[in-house]
Short mmCIF file of N, CA and C in Angstrom, two decimals:
data_model
loop_
_atom_site.label_atom_id
_atom_site.label_comp_id
_atom_site.label_asym_id
_atom_site.label_seq_id
_atom_site.Cartn_x
_atom_site.Cartn_y
_atom_site.Cartn_z
N MET A 1 0.85 -1.19 0.00
CA MET A 1 0.00 0.00 0.00
C MET A 1 0.89 1.25 0.00
N PRO A 2 1.01 1.95 -1.14
CA PRO A 2 1.85 3.14 -1.20
C PRO A 2 1.27 4.29 -0.38
N SER A 3 2.16 5.10 0.13
CA SER A 3 1.76 6.25 0.92
C SER A 3 2.20 7.52 0.21
N ASP A 4 1.43 8.58 0.34
CA ASP A 4 1.77 9.80 -0.38
C ASP A 4 2.27 10.92 0.53
N TRP A 5 2.73 10.58 1.73
CA TRP A 5 3.23 11.62 2.63
C TRP A 5 4.63 12.04 2.21
N THR A 6 5.00 13.25 2.63
CA THR A 6 6.33 13.77 2.35
C THR A 6 6.91 14.37 3.63
N PHE A 7 8.19 14.63 3.64
CA PHE A 7 8.82 15.21 4.82
C PHE A 7 8.52 16.70 4.98
N LEU A 8 8.20 17.38 3.90
CA LEU A 8 7.91 18.81 3.97
C LEU A 8 6.41 19.06 3.88
N SER A 9 5.99 20.12 4.54
CA SER A 9 4.60 20.56 4.42
C SER A 9 4.45 21.35 3.12
N ASN A 10 3.23 21.70 2.78
CA ASN A 10 3.01 22.54 1.61
C ASN A 10 3.69 23.89 1.76
N TYR A 11 3.81 24.38 2.99
CA TYR A 11 4.52 25.64 3.23
C TYR A 11 5.98 25.51 2.81
N GLY A 12 6.62 24.42 3.19
CA GLY A 12 8.00 24.18 2.80
C GLY A 12 8.15 24.05 1.30
N HIS A 13 7.21 23.35 0.67
CA HIS A 13 7.26 23.18 -0.78
C HIS A 13 7.10 24.52 -1.50
N VAL A 14 6.19 25.35 -1.04
CA VAL A 14 5.99 26.68 -1.65
C VAL A 14 7.24 27.52 -1.48
N LEU A 15 7.84 27.48 -0.31
CA LEU A 15 9.07 28.25 -0.07
C LEU A 15 10.18 27.80 -1.02
N VAL A 16 10.33 26.51 -1.20
CA VAL A 16 11.35 25.99 -2.12
C VAL A 16 11.05 26.43 -3.55
N ALA A 17 9.79 26.33 -3.96
CA ALA A 17 9.41 26.73 -5.32
C ALA A 17 9.73 28.21 -5.56
N LEU A 18 9.45 29.06 -4.59
CA LEU A 18 9.74 30.49 -4.73
C LEU A 18 11.24 30.76 -4.70
N ALA A 19 11.99 29.97 -3.95
CA ALA A 19 13.45 30.14 -3.93
C ALA A 19 14.04 29.77 -5.29
N ARG A 20 13.47 28.76 -5.92
CA ARG A 20 13.97 28.35 -7.23
C ARG A 20 13.59 29.33 -8.33
N ASP A 21 12.41 29.94 -8.19
CA ASP A 21 11.94 30.88 -9.21
C ASP A 21 11.17 32.01 -8.55
N PRO A 22 11.85 33.09 -8.15
CA PRO A 22 11.19 34.21 -7.46
C PRO A 22 10.15 34.93 -8.32
N ASP A 23 10.15 34.69 -9.62
CA ASP A 23 9.19 35.33 -10.51
C ASP A 23 8.02 34.42 -10.87
N ALA A 24 7.93 33.27 -10.21
CA ALA A 24 6.91 32.27 -10.55
C ALA A 24 5.50 32.81 -10.32
N ARG A 25 4.60 32.40 -11.19
CA ARG A 25 3.18 32.71 -10.99
C ARG A 25 2.60 31.71 -10.00
N MET A 26 1.57 32.12 -9.30
CA MET A 26 0.93 31.24 -8.33
C MET A 26 0.45 29.95 -8.99
N ARG A 27 -0.01 30.07 -10.21
CA ARG A 27 -0.46 28.89 -10.97
C ARG A 27 0.67 27.89 -11.15
N ASP A 28 1.88 28.41 -11.46
CA ASP A 28 3.04 27.54 -11.65
C ASP A 28 3.46 26.88 -10.34
N VAL A 29 3.44 27.64 -9.26
CA VAL A 29 3.80 27.09 -7.95
C VAL A 29 2.80 26.01 -7.55
N ALA A 30 1.52 26.27 -7.79
CA ALA A 30 0.49 25.29 -7.45
C ALA A 30 0.71 23.98 -8.20
N GLU A 31 1.06 24.08 -9.46
CA GLU A 31 1.31 22.89 -10.26
C GLU A 31 2.52 22.12 -9.73
N GLN A 32 3.58 22.84 -9.39
CA GLN A 32 4.79 22.19 -8.86
C GLN A 32 4.52 21.49 -7.54
N VAL A 33 3.79 22.15 -6.66
CA VAL A 33 3.55 21.62 -5.31
C VAL A 33 2.45 20.56 -5.32
N GLY A 34 1.51 20.69 -6.26
CA GLY A 34 0.41 19.74 -6.33
C GLY A 34 -0.78 20.12 -5.47
N ILE A 35 -0.98 21.44 -5.33
CA ILE A 35 -2.12 21.96 -4.59
C ILE A 35 -2.82 23.01 -5.44
N THR A 36 -3.93 23.53 -4.95
CA THR A 36 -4.67 24.52 -5.73
C THR A 36 -3.97 25.88 -5.70
N GLU A 37 -4.28 26.68 -6.69
CA GLU A 37 -3.74 28.04 -6.74
C GLU A 37 -4.20 28.84 -5.52
N ARG A 38 -5.43 28.62 -5.10
CA ARG A 38 -5.96 29.32 -3.92
C ARG A 38 -5.17 28.95 -2.67
N ALA A 39 -4.80 27.68 -2.54
CA ALA A 39 -4.01 27.24 -1.39
C ALA A 39 -2.64 27.91 -1.41
N VAL A 40 -2.03 28.02 -2.59
CA VAL A 40 -0.73 28.70 -2.70
C VAL A 40 -0.89 30.16 -2.30
N GLN A 41 -1.93 30.81 -2.76
CA GLN A 41 -2.15 32.22 -2.41
C GLN A 41 -2.25 32.39 -0.90
N GLN A 42 -2.94 31.48 -0.22
CA GLN A 42 -3.09 31.57 1.23
C GLN A 42 -1.76 31.32 1.93
N ILE A 43 -0.99 30.34 1.45
CA ILE A 43 0.31 30.06 2.04
C ILE A 43 1.24 31.25 1.86
N VAL A 44 1.27 31.82 0.67
CA VAL A 44 2.13 32.99 0.41
C VAL A 44 1.69 34.16 1.30
N ALA A 45 0.40 34.37 1.44
CA ALA A 45 -0.09 35.44 2.32
C ALA A 45 0.38 35.21 3.75
N ASP A 46 0.32 33.97 4.23
CA ASP A 46 0.80 33.66 5.58
C ASP A 46 2.30 33.91 5.70
N LEU A 47 3.07 33.49 4.69
CA LEU A 47 4.52 33.68 4.72
C LEU A 47 4.88 35.16 4.67
N VAL A 48 4.13 35.95 3.91
CA VAL A 48 4.35 37.40 3.86
C VAL A 48 4.02 38.01 5.22
N GLU A 49 2.90 37.62 5.79
CA GLU A 49 2.47 38.17 7.08
C GLU A 49 3.48 37.89 8.19
N GLU A 50 4.10 36.73 8.16
CA GLU A 50 5.07 36.35 9.19
C GLU A 50 6.49 36.84 8.89
N GLY A 51 6.69 37.47 7.72
CA GLY A 51 7.99 38.04 7.40
C GLY A 51 8.96 37.10 6.70
N TYR A 52 8.50 35.93 6.28
CA TYR A 52 9.37 34.99 5.58
C TYR A 52 9.51 35.29 4.10
N VAL A 53 8.53 36.01 3.56
CA VAL A 53 8.53 36.34 2.13
C VAL A 53 8.12 37.80 1.99
N GLU A 54 8.76 38.48 1.06
CA GLU A 54 8.36 39.84 0.69
C GLU A 54 7.86 39.79 -0.75
N LYS A 55 6.66 40.31 -0.96
CA LYS A 55 6.09 40.34 -2.31
C LYS A 55 6.32 41.73 -2.88
N VAL A 56 6.99 41.78 -4.03
CA VAL A 56 7.32 43.04 -4.68
C VAL A 56 6.61 43.08 -6.03
N LYS A 57 5.87 44.14 -6.27
CA LYS A 57 5.15 44.31 -7.54
C LYS A 57 6.11 44.86 -8.59
N LEU A 58 6.24 44.15 -9.70
CA LEU A 58 7.07 44.58 -10.83
C LEU A 58 6.18 44.63 -12.06
N GLY A 59 5.67 45.80 -12.37
CA GLY A 59 4.72 45.91 -13.46
C GLY A 59 3.44 45.17 -13.12
N ARG A 60 3.07 44.22 -13.97
CA ARG A 60 1.86 43.43 -13.74
C ARG A 60 2.15 42.13 -12.98
N ARG A 61 3.40 41.88 -12.71
CA ARG A 61 3.81 40.61 -12.06
C ARG A 61 4.31 40.87 -10.65
N ASN A 62 4.39 39.82 -9.88
CA ASN A 62 4.98 39.87 -8.55
C ASN A 62 6.31 39.14 -8.55
N GLN A 63 7.20 39.60 -7.71
CA GLN A 63 8.44 38.88 -7.46
C GLN A 63 8.47 38.61 -5.97
N TYR A 64 9.00 37.46 -5.61
CA TYR A 64 9.00 37.04 -4.21
C TYR A 64 10.43 36.97 -3.70
N ARG A 65 10.70 37.72 -2.65
CA ARG A 65 12.02 37.74 -2.03
C ARG A 65 11.91 37.04 -0.69
N LEU A 66 12.87 36.18 -0.42
CA LEU A 66 12.81 35.36 0.78
C LEU A 66 13.68 35.93 1.88
N ALA A 67 13.15 35.91 3.07
CA ALA A 67 13.90 36.39 4.24
C ALA A 67 14.73 35.23 4.76
N ASP A 68 15.85 35.01 4.13
CA ASP A 68 16.64 33.83 4.46
C ASP A 68 17.40 33.96 5.78
N ASN A 69 17.32 35.10 6.43
CA ASN A 69 18.00 35.29 7.71
C ASN A 69 17.15 34.84 8.90
N MET A 70 15.99 34.28 8.63
CA MET A 70 15.09 33.83 9.70
C MET A 70 15.28 32.33 9.94
N ASN A 71 14.77 31.87 11.06
CA ASN A 71 14.86 30.46 11.41
C ASN A 71 13.50 29.79 11.30
N PHE A 72 13.52 28.47 11.29
CA PHE A 72 12.28 27.70 11.30
C PHE A 72 11.50 28.01 12.57
N ARG A 73 10.22 27.76 12.55
CA ARG A 73 9.35 28.14 13.65
C ARG A 73 9.15 27.05 14.70
N HIS A 74 9.15 25.79 14.31
CA HIS A 74 8.85 24.71 15.25
C HIS A 74 9.98 24.56 16.27
N ARG A 75 9.64 24.26 17.49
CA ARG A 75 10.64 24.21 18.57
C ARG A 75 11.74 23.18 18.31
N LEU A 76 11.47 22.15 17.52
CA LEU A 76 12.50 21.17 17.20
C LEU A 76 13.49 21.67 16.14
N GLU A 77 13.12 22.75 15.45
CA GLU A 77 13.93 23.23 14.33
C GLU A 77 14.31 24.70 14.44
N THR A 78 14.18 25.29 15.59
CA THR A 78 14.44 26.73 15.72
C THR A 78 15.88 27.10 15.44
N GLU A 79 16.79 26.15 15.46
CA GLU A 79 18.19 26.43 15.16
C GLU A 79 18.49 26.38 13.67
N VAL A 80 17.54 25.94 12.88
CA VAL A 80 17.73 25.81 11.43
C VAL A 80 17.37 27.12 10.74
N ARG A 81 18.33 27.66 10.01
CA ARG A 81 18.09 28.91 9.28
C ARG A 81 17.44 28.60 7.93
N ILE A 82 16.54 29.46 7.53
CA ILE A 82 15.88 29.32 6.23
C ILE A 82 16.93 29.29 5.12
N GLU A 83 17.97 30.12 5.24
CA GLU A 83 19.02 30.18 4.24
C GLU A 83 19.68 28.81 4.05
N ASP A 84 19.99 28.13 5.15
CA ASP A 84 20.63 26.81 5.05
C ASP A 84 19.70 25.79 4.41
N PHE A 85 18.44 25.83 4.78
CA PHE A 85 17.45 24.92 4.21
C PHE A 85 17.32 25.15 2.70
N LEU A 86 17.21 26.40 2.30
CA LEU A 86 17.03 26.70 0.87
C LEU A 86 18.28 26.39 0.06
N THR A 87 19.44 26.58 0.65
CA THR A 87 20.68 26.20 -0.03
C THR A 87 20.71 24.70 -0.26
N LEU A 88 20.31 23.94 0.74
CA LEU A 88 20.24 22.49 0.61
C LEU A 88 19.24 22.07 -0.47
N MET A 89 18.10 22.71 -0.50
CA MET A 89 17.02 22.31 -1.41
C MET A 89 17.22 22.80 -2.84
N THR A 90 17.91 23.90 -3.01
CA THR A 90 18.06 24.46 -4.36
C THR A 90 19.47 24.30 -4.93
N GLY A 91 20.43 24.02 -4.07
CA GLY A 91 21.80 23.92 -4.51
C GLY A 91 22.45 25.27 -4.75
N ARG A 92 21.79 26.34 -4.34
CA ARG A 92 22.32 27.70 -4.54
C ARG A 92 22.37 28.42 -3.19
N VAL A 93 23.37 29.23 -3.02
CA VAL A 93 23.44 30.07 -1.83
C VAL A 93 22.44 31.20 -1.99
N THR A 94 21.61 31.41 -0.98
CA THR A 94 20.56 32.41 -1.08
C THR A 94 20.86 33.67 -0.29
N SER A 95 22.01 33.71 0.37
CA SER A 95 22.34 34.85 1.23
C SER A 95 22.26 36.17 0.46
N GLY A 96 21.71 37.16 1.15
CA GLY A 96 21.66 38.49 0.56
C GLY A 96 20.42 38.77 -0.25
N ARG A 97 19.40 37.94 -0.13
CA ARG A 97 18.15 38.19 -0.85
C ARG A 97 17.55 39.53 -0.44
N TRP A 98 17.64 39.84 0.86
CA TRP A 98 17.05 41.08 1.35
C TRP A 98 18.13 42.04 1.70
#
C-alpha cells in the first residue's frame, strides 16, 4: 500500500518553489507543489504576514524575495536557518536576498 506523505509541508514546498523561481506565478507554484492556486495564495499570504517572504510588484507581475536570515518556527527546528534549508534544497546560496 503506497503512501503519499512527504517530509515537507506545503509551506516548505511553496518556499522551495519560490526560492527556485522568485518570478513564478501562483499557478506555476500550485502545479509544482500539487495543490490549488488558492491554497498557494493563502500560504504565500501567511509567509508574507510572518515576514518569511516579501512580495514586490514589478509591473503586472509579482516577485517574491525570501527572508533567508530567519529560522524555522517549530521548537524542534528553531536552530535551522531558512538560508541553510534553501541552499540544501536548491543547490544555490541564497544569502543576501534582502
